[in-house]
Coordinates of C-alpha atoms in Angstrom, one line a residue:
Chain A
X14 CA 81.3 128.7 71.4
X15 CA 78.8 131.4 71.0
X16 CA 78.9 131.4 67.3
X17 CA 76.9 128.6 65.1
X18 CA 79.4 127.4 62.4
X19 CA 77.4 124.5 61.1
X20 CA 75.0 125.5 58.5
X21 CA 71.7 124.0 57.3
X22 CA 71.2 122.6 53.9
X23 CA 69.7 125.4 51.1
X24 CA 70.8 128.3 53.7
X25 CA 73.4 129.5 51.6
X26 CA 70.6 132.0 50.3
X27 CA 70.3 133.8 53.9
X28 CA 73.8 135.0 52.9
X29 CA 72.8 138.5 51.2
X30 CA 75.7 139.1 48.7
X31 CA 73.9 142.1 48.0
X32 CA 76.6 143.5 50.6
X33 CA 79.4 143.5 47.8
X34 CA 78.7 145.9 45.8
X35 CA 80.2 148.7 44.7
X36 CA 78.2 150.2 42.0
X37 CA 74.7 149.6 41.8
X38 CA 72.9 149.4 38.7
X39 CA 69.3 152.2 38.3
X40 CA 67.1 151.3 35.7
X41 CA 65.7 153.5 33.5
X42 CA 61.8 152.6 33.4
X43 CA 61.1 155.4 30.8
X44 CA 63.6 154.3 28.2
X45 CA 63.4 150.1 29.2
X46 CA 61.5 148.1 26.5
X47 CA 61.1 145.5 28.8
X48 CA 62.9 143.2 26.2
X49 CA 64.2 141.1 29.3
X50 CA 67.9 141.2 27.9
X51 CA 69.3 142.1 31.5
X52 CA 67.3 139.1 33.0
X53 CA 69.2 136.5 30.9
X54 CA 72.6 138.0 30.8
X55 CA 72.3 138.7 35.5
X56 CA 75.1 135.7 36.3
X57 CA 73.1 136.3 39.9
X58 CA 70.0 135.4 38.8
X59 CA 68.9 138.8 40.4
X60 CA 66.7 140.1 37.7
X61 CA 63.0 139.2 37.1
X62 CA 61.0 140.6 35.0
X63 CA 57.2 141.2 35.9
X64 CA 54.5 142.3 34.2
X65 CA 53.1 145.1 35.2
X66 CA 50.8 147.7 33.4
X67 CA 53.2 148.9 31.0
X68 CA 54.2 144.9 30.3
X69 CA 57.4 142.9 31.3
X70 CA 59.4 145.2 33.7
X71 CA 63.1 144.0 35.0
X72 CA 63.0 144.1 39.0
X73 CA 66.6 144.1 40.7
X74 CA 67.0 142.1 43.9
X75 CA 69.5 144.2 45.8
X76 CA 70.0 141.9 48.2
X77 CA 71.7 139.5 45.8
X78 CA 72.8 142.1 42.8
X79 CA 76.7 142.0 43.0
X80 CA 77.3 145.0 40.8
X81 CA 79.2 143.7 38.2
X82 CA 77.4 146.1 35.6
X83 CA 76.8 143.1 32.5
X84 CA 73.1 144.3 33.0
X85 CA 74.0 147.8 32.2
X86 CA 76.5 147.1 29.2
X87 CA 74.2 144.8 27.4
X88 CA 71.0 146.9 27.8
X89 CA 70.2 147.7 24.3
X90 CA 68.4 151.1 24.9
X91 CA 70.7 152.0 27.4
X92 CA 68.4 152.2 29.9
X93 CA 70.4 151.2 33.1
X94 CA 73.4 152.9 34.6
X95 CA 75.8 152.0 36.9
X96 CA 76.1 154.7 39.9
X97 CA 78.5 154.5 43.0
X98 CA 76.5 152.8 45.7
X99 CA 76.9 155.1 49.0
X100 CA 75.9 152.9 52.2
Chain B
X20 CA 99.6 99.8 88.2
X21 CA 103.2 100.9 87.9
X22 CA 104.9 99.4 85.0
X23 CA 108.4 100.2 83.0
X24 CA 107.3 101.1 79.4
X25 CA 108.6 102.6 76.2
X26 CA 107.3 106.3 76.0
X27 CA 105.3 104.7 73.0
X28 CA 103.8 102.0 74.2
X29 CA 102.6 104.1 77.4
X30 CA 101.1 106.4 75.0
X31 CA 99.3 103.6 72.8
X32 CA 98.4 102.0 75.9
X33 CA 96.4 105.6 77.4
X34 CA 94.6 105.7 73.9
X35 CA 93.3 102.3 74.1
X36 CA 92.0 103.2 77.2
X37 CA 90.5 106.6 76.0
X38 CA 88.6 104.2 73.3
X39 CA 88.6 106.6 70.5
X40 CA 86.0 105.1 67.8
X41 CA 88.7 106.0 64.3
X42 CA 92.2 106.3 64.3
X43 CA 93.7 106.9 61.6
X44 CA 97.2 107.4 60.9
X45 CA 100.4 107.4 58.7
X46 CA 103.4 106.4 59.9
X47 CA 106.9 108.4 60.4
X48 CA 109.7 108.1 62.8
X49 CA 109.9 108.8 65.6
X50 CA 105.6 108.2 66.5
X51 CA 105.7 105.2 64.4
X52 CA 105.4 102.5 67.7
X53 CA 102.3 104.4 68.9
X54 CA 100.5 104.1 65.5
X55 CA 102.1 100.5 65.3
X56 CA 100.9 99.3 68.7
X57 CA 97.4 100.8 68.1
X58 CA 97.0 98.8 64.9
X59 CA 98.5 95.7 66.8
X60 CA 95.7 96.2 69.6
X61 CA 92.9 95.6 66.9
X62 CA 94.1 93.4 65.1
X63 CA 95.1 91.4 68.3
X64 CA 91.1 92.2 69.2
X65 CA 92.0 94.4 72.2
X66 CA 90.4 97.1 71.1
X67 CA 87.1 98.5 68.8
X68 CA 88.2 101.2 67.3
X69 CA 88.2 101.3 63.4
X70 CA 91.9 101.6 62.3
X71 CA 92.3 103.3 58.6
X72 CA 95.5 102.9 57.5
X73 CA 95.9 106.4 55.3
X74 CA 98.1 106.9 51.9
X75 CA 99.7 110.3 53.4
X76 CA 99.5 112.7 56.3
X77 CA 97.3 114.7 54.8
X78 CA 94.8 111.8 54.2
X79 CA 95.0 110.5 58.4
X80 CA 94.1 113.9 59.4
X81 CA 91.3 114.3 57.0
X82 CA 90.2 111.0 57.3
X83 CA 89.9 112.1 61.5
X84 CA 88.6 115.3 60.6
X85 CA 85.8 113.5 58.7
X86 CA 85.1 111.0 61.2
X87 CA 84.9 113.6 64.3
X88 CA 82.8 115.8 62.0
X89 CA 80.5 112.4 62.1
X90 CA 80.3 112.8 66.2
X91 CA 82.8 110.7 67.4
X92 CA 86.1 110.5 69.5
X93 CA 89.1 110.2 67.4
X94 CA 93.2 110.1 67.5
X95 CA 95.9 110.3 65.6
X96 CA 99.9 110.8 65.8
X97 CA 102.3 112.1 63.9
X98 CA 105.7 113.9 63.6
X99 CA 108.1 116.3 61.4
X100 CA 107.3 115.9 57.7
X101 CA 103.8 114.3 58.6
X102 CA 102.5 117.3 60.6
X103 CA 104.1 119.7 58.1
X104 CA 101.8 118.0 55.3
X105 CA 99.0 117.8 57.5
X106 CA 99.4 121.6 57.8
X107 CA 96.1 122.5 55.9
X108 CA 94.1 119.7 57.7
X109 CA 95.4 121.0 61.0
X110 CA 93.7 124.9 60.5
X111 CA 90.7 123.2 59.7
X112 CA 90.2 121.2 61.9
X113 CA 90.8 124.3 64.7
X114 CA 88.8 126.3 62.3
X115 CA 85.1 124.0 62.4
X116 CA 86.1 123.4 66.3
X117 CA 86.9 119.3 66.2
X118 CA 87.5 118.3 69.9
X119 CA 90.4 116.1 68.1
X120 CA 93.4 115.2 69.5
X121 CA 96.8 114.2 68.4
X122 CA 99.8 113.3 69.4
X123 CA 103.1 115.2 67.8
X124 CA 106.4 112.6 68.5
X125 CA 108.2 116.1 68.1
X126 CA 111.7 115.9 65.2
X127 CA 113.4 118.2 63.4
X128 CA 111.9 119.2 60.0
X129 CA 114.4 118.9 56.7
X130 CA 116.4 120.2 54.8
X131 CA 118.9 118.9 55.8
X132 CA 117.1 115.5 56.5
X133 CA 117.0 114.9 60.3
X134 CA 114.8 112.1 62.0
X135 CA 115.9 113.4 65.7
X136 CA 114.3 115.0 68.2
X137 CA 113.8 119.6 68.2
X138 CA 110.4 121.3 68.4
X139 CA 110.7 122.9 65.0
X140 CA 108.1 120.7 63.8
X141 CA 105.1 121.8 66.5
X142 CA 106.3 125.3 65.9
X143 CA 104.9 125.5 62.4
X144 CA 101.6 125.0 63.7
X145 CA 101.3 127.0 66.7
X146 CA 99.4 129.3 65.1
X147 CA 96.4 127.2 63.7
X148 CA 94.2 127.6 67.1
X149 CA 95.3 124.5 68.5
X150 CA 95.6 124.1 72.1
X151 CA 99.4 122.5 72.7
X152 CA 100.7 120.8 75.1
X153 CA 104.2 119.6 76.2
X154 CA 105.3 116.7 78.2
X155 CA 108.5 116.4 80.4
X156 CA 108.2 112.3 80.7
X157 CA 106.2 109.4 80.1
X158 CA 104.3 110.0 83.2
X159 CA 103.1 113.4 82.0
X160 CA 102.6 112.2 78.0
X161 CA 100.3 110.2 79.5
X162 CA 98.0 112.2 82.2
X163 CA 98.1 115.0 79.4
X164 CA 96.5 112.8 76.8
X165 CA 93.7 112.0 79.1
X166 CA 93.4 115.3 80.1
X167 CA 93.7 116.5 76.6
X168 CA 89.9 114.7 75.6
X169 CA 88.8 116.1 78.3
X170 CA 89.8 119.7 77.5
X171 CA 89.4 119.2 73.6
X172 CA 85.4 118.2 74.1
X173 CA 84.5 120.7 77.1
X174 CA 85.5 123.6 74.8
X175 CA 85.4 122.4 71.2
X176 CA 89.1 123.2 70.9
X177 CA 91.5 120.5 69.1
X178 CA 94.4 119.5 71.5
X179 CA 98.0 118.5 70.3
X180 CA 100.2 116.5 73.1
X181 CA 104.0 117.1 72.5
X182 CA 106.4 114.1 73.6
X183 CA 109.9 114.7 72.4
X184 CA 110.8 112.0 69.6
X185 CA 113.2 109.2 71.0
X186 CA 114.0 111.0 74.1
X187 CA 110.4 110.0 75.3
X188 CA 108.9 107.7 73.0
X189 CA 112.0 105.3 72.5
X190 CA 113.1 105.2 75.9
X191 CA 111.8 103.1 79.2
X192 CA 110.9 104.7 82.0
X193 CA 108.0 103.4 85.3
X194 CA 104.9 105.2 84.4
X195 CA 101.2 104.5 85.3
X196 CA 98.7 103.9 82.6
X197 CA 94.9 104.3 84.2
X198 CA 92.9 101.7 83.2
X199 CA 89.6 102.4 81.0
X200 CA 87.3 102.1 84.1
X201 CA 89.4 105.1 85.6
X202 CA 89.6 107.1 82.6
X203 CA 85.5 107.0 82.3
X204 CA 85.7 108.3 85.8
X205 CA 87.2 111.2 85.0
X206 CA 86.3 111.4 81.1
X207 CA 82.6 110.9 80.1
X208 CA 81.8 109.1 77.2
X209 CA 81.8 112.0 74.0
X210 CA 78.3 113.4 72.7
X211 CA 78.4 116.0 70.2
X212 CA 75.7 118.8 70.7
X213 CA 72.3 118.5 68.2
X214 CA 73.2 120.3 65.1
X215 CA 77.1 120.1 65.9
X216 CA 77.9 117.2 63.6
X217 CA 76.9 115.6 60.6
X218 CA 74.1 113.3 60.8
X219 CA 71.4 112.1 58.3
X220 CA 68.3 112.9 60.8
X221 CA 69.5 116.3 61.3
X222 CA 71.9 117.3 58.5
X223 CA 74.3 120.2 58.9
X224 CA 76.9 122.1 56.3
X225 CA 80.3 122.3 58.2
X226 CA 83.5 124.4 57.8
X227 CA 81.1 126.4 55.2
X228 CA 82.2 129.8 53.6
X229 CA 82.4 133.1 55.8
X230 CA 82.0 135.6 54.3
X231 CA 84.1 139.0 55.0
X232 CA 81.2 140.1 56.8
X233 CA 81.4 136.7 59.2
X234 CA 84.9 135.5 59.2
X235 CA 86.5 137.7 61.5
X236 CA 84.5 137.1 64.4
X237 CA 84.8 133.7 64.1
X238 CA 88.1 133.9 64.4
X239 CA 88.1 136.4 67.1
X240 CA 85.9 133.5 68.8
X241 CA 88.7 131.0 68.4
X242 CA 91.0 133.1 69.8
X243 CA 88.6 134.1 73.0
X244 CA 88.0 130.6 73.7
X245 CA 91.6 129.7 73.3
X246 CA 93.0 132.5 75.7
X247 CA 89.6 131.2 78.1
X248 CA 90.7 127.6 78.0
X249 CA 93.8 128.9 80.3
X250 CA 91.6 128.7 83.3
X251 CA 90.0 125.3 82.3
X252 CA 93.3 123.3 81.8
X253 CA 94.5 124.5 85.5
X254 CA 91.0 123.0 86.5
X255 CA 91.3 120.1 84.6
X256 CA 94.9 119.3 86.0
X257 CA 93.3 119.5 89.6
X258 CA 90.1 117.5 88.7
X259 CA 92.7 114.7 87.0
X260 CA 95.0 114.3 89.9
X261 CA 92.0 114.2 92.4
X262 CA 90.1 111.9 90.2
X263 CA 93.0 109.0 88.9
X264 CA 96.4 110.0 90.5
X265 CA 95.3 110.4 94.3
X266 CA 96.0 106.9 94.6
X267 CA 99.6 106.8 93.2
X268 CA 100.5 110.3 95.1
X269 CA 102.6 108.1 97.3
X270 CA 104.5 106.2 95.1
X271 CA 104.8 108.5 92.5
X272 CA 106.3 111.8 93.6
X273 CA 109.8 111.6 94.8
X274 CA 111.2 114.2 96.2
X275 CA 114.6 115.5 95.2
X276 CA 118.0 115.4 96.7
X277 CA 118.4 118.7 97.3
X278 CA 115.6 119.5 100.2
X279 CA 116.6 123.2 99.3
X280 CA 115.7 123.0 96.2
X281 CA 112.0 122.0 94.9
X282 CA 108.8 122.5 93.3
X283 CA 107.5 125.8 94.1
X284 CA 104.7 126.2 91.8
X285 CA 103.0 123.2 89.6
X286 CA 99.6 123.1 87.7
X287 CA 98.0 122.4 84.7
X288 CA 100.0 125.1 82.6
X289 CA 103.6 125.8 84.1
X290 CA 105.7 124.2 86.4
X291 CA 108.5 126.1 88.6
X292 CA 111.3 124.3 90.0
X293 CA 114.4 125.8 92.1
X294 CA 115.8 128.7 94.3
X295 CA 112.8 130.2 95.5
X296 CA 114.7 133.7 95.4
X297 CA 116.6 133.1 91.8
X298 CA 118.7 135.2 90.2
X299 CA 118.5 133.3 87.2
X300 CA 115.5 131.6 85.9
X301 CA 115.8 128.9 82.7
X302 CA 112.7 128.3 80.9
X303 CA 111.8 125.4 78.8
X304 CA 109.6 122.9 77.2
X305 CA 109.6 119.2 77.4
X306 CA 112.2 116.6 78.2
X307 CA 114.8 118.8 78.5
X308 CA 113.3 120.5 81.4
X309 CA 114.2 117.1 83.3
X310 CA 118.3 117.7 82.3
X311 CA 117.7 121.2 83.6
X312 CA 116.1 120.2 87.1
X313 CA 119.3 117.9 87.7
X314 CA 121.5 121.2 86.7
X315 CA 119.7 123.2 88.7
X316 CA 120.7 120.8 92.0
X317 CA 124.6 120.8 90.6
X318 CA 124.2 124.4 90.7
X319 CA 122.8 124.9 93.9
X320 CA 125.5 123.4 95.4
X321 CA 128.9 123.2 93.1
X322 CA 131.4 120.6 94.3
X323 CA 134.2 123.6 95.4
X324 CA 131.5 125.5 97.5
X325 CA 129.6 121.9 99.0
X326 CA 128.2 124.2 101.8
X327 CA 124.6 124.8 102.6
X328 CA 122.7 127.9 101.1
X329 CA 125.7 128.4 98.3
X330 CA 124.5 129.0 95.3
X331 CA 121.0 128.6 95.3
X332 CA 119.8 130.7 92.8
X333 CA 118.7 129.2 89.4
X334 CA 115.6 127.7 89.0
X335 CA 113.6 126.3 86.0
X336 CA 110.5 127.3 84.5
X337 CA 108.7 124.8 82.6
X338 CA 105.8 125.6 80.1
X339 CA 103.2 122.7 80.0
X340 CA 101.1 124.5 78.0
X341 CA 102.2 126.7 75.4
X342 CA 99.1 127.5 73.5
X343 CA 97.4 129.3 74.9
X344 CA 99.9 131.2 76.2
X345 CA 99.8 131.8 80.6
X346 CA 101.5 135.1 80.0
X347 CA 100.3 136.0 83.3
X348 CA 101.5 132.8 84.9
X349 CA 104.9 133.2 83.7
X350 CA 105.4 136.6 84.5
X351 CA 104.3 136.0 88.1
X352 CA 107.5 134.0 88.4
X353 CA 109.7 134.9 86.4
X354 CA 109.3 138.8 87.7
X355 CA 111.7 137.4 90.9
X356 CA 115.1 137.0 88.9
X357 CA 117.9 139.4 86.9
X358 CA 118.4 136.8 84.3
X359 CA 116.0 134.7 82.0
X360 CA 117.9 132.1 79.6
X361 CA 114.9 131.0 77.3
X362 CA 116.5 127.6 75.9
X363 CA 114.5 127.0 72.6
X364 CA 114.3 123.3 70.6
X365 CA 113.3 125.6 67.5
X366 CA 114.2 128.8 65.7
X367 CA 111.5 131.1 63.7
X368 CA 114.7 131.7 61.2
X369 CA 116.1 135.1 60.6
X370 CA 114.7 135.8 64.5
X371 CA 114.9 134.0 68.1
X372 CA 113.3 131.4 69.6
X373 CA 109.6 131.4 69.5
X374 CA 109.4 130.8 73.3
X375 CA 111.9 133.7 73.5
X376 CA 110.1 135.7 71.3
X377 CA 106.7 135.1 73.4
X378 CA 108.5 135.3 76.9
X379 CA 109.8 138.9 75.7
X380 CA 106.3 140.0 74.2
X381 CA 104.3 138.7 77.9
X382 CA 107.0 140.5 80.0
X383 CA 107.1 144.1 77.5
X384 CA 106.2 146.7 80.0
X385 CA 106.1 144.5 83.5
X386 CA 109.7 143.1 84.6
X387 CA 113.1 144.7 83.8
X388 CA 114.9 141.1 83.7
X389 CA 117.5 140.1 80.7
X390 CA 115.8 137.5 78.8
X391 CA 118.2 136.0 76.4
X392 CA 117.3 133.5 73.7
X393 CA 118.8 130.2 73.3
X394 CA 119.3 127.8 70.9
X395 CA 119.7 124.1 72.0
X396 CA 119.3 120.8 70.7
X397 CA 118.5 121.2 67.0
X398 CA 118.1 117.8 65.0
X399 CA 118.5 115.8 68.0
X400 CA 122.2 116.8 69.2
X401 CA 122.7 116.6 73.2
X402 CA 121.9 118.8 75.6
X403 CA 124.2 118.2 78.4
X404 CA 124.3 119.2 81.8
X405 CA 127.4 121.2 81.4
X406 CA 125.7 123.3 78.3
X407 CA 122.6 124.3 80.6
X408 CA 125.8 125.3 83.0
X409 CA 127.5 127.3 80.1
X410 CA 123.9 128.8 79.6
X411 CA 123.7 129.8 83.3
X412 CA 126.6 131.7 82.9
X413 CA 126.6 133.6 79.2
X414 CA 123.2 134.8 80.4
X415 CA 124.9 137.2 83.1
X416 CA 127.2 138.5 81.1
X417 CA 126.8 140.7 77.4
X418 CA 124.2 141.6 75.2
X419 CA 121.1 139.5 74.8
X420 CA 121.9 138.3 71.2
X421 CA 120.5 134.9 70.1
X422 CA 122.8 132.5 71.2
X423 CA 123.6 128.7 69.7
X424 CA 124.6 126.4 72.3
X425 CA 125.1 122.7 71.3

């Protein structure tokens, strides 16, 4: 057995699900009012937003971001859009 | 010590002997005495191991599952029905690599109800990454379960030991059971590797998701290390008859009537017995294989031609171990003859045999041979002397059509 099966406890996030996607979401930083909607609504949890000099900014984690798009669709400003994600 | 035991008992006896830590088991005719006699043992005090009495199939083999996951050297038996709902267990078990192994009293599966003896019943699981082996007598039910441990925990593979329901495990026969202080000889007490089994001090996630980017491999593993065990059960059979049967060499193997006629090849995976220049080879698994040897002398020498060197041309193949596969092994000797009658205890419906069906795939390209699938003893009815006989004939003659012989 060259393989390790057995897993450790809280490894589960060494798996990067990022790897699923087929669209990718690109946020608009010009029209984004940082109003953190995308943040609450990521089921991924892959959306932070930071403050940076223009205020609260959403950052995508692409390792984890699945692509499911509800980021995009519930953007107000319609600031993010879904493009095909070439690898 | 040679002793005259039911097939059961013998096996019950070996396990004892192994000292697994759990068994756990449900019971269902015909492995219903081996599970009895094991609970008997403990409760008598003969033995240590912790008995769990299960609702269901399905509960035994996860109840072993769990307790091997633990670390720890476990058993359990079953048949039919009972392996049929232990069918999810089973893959899993192959799947997180759980050196378990288990005893299949092989019947027939329903419907039509049937408690008798076919192979139908390992069949459904051949594919779960299991290695399988199958016995011809007591004697061999029992060297294979000892052999089995030590196969199952050198290589992390799960091992199930196939004794034909009634036919071995009902029936009485002089067989050797090593006692534990051989067995240790030959089979080291079981320690799991760090970080290979659930423990508190060192805790581990087993049989975890895979995901598509993982799973293959890991079952391209199983596979490798299955088709790599072939070389390490040969060993093992050498290590296990220098190591516990050297002594009872003398007693034990008798040769046959028929000096003409003997074992030409026999090792951990096949076993060939006959003409060593056949025309026909027979190939088979189990306790039928012992019906066929005593054919294959009546052949050799049929009462209107009682002169030496007549006949003489059938012998019979017998597959010990059937997963994995000795393709090579098989072809090697079955490459000698015209005919190959494949006499099957099973059917994969609406095709062959599977032993056919694998026979034909591992000789696709390499011998020219007929090989003919038959179908024998389904739900327990006879197979007779004069059928293997009838067999030995049809397969000279027509096309190479699945055949029902019973």
């Amino acid at each position: 057995m060259k393989i390790n099966i057995t897993a450790k406890p809280s490894s589960t996030i060494n798996n990067k699900t990022g790897g699923w996607r087929t669209y990718i979401p690109r946020t608009d930083f010009k029209k984004c009012i940082g109003c953190g909607t995308c943040s609450r609504v990521c089921p991924e949890n892959a959306i932070k937003m930071v403050s940076g000099k223009n205020g609260l900014k959403p950052k995508t984690d692409y390792d984890f971001c699945k692509g499911c798009g509800v980021c995009a669709e519930e953007c107000p400003v319609k600031a993010i859009k879904m493009e095909l994600d070439k690898k | 010590m040679k002793q005259i035991l039911e097939g059961s008992r013998a096996i019950a006896l070996t396990i004892k002997n192994i000292k697994p830590a759990v068994i756990s088991a449900y019971p269902i005719t015909p492995q219903t005495h081996i599970v009895e006699d094991l609970a008997k043992f403990k409760a008598d005090g003969e033995a240590d191991y912790e008995y769990v009495r299960a609702e269901s199939e399905f509960a035994a083999a996860s109840i072993i599952e769990g307790a091997s996951a633990a670390g720890v050297r476990v058993y359990t038996a079953t048949s039919s029905q009972g392996l049929l709902l232990m069918a999810e267990v089973v893959f899993n078990i192959a799947g997180m690599r759980l050196p378990i192994v288990m005893t299949c009293a092989n019947r027939g599966v329903s419907a039509p109800i049937t408690i008798w003896n076919d192979h139908q019943d390992a069949m459904t699981v051949r594919d779960a990454g299991w290695v399988m082996l199958f016995a011809e007598n007591h004697q061999e039910a029992v060297d294979q379960h000892i052999m089995a441990y030590k196969i199952a925990e050198q290589t992390n593979l799960p091992v199930i030991v196939n004794v034909d329901g009634f036919v071995l495990t009902h029936t009485y026969d002089s067989v050797v059971v090593p006692d534990a202080g051989q067995i240790k000889k030959y089979l080291p007490d079981y320690k799991p590797k760090k970080g290979q089994y659930l423990d508190t001090n060192n805790p581990v996630t087993m049989g975890a998701f895979a995901a598509p980017a993982y799973y293959m491999e890991i079952r391209q593993e199983l596979h490798d290390d299955l088709v790599a065990s072939l070389d390490l059960i040969n060993e093992e059979y050498k290590k296990y008859h220098e190591i516990i049967t050297k002594t009872r060499k003398h007693e034990n193997t008798k040769t046959r009537k028929h000096e003409n006629t003997k074992t030409i090849i026999d090792n951990g995976l096949v076993e060939y017995y006959g003409s060593s220049r056949p025309k026909v080879i027979l190939v088979a698994m189990g306790s039928v294989v012992g019906t066929i040897k005593d054919a294959v002398d009546k052949y050799k020498y049929p009462i209107s031609l009682r002169r030496r060197g007549a006949g003489g041309e059938v012998g019979v193949l017998k597959i010990k171990s059937y997963r994995p596969f000795p393709a090579d092994e098989i072809v090697k000797i079955i490459k000698k003859a015209k005919y190959i009658a494949v006499l099957d205890k099973a059917i994969t419906l609406g095709e062959m045999g599977p032993l056919a069906s694998d026979i034909k795939a591992a000789a696709q390209g390499k011998i020219k041979a007929k090989i003919q699938s038959f179908i024998v003893g389904l739900g327990g009815r006879d197979i007779t002397g004069e059928m293997v006989e009838r067999i030995i004939k049809e397969v000279k003659k027509g096309d190479d059509g699945v055949r029902f012989v019973g």
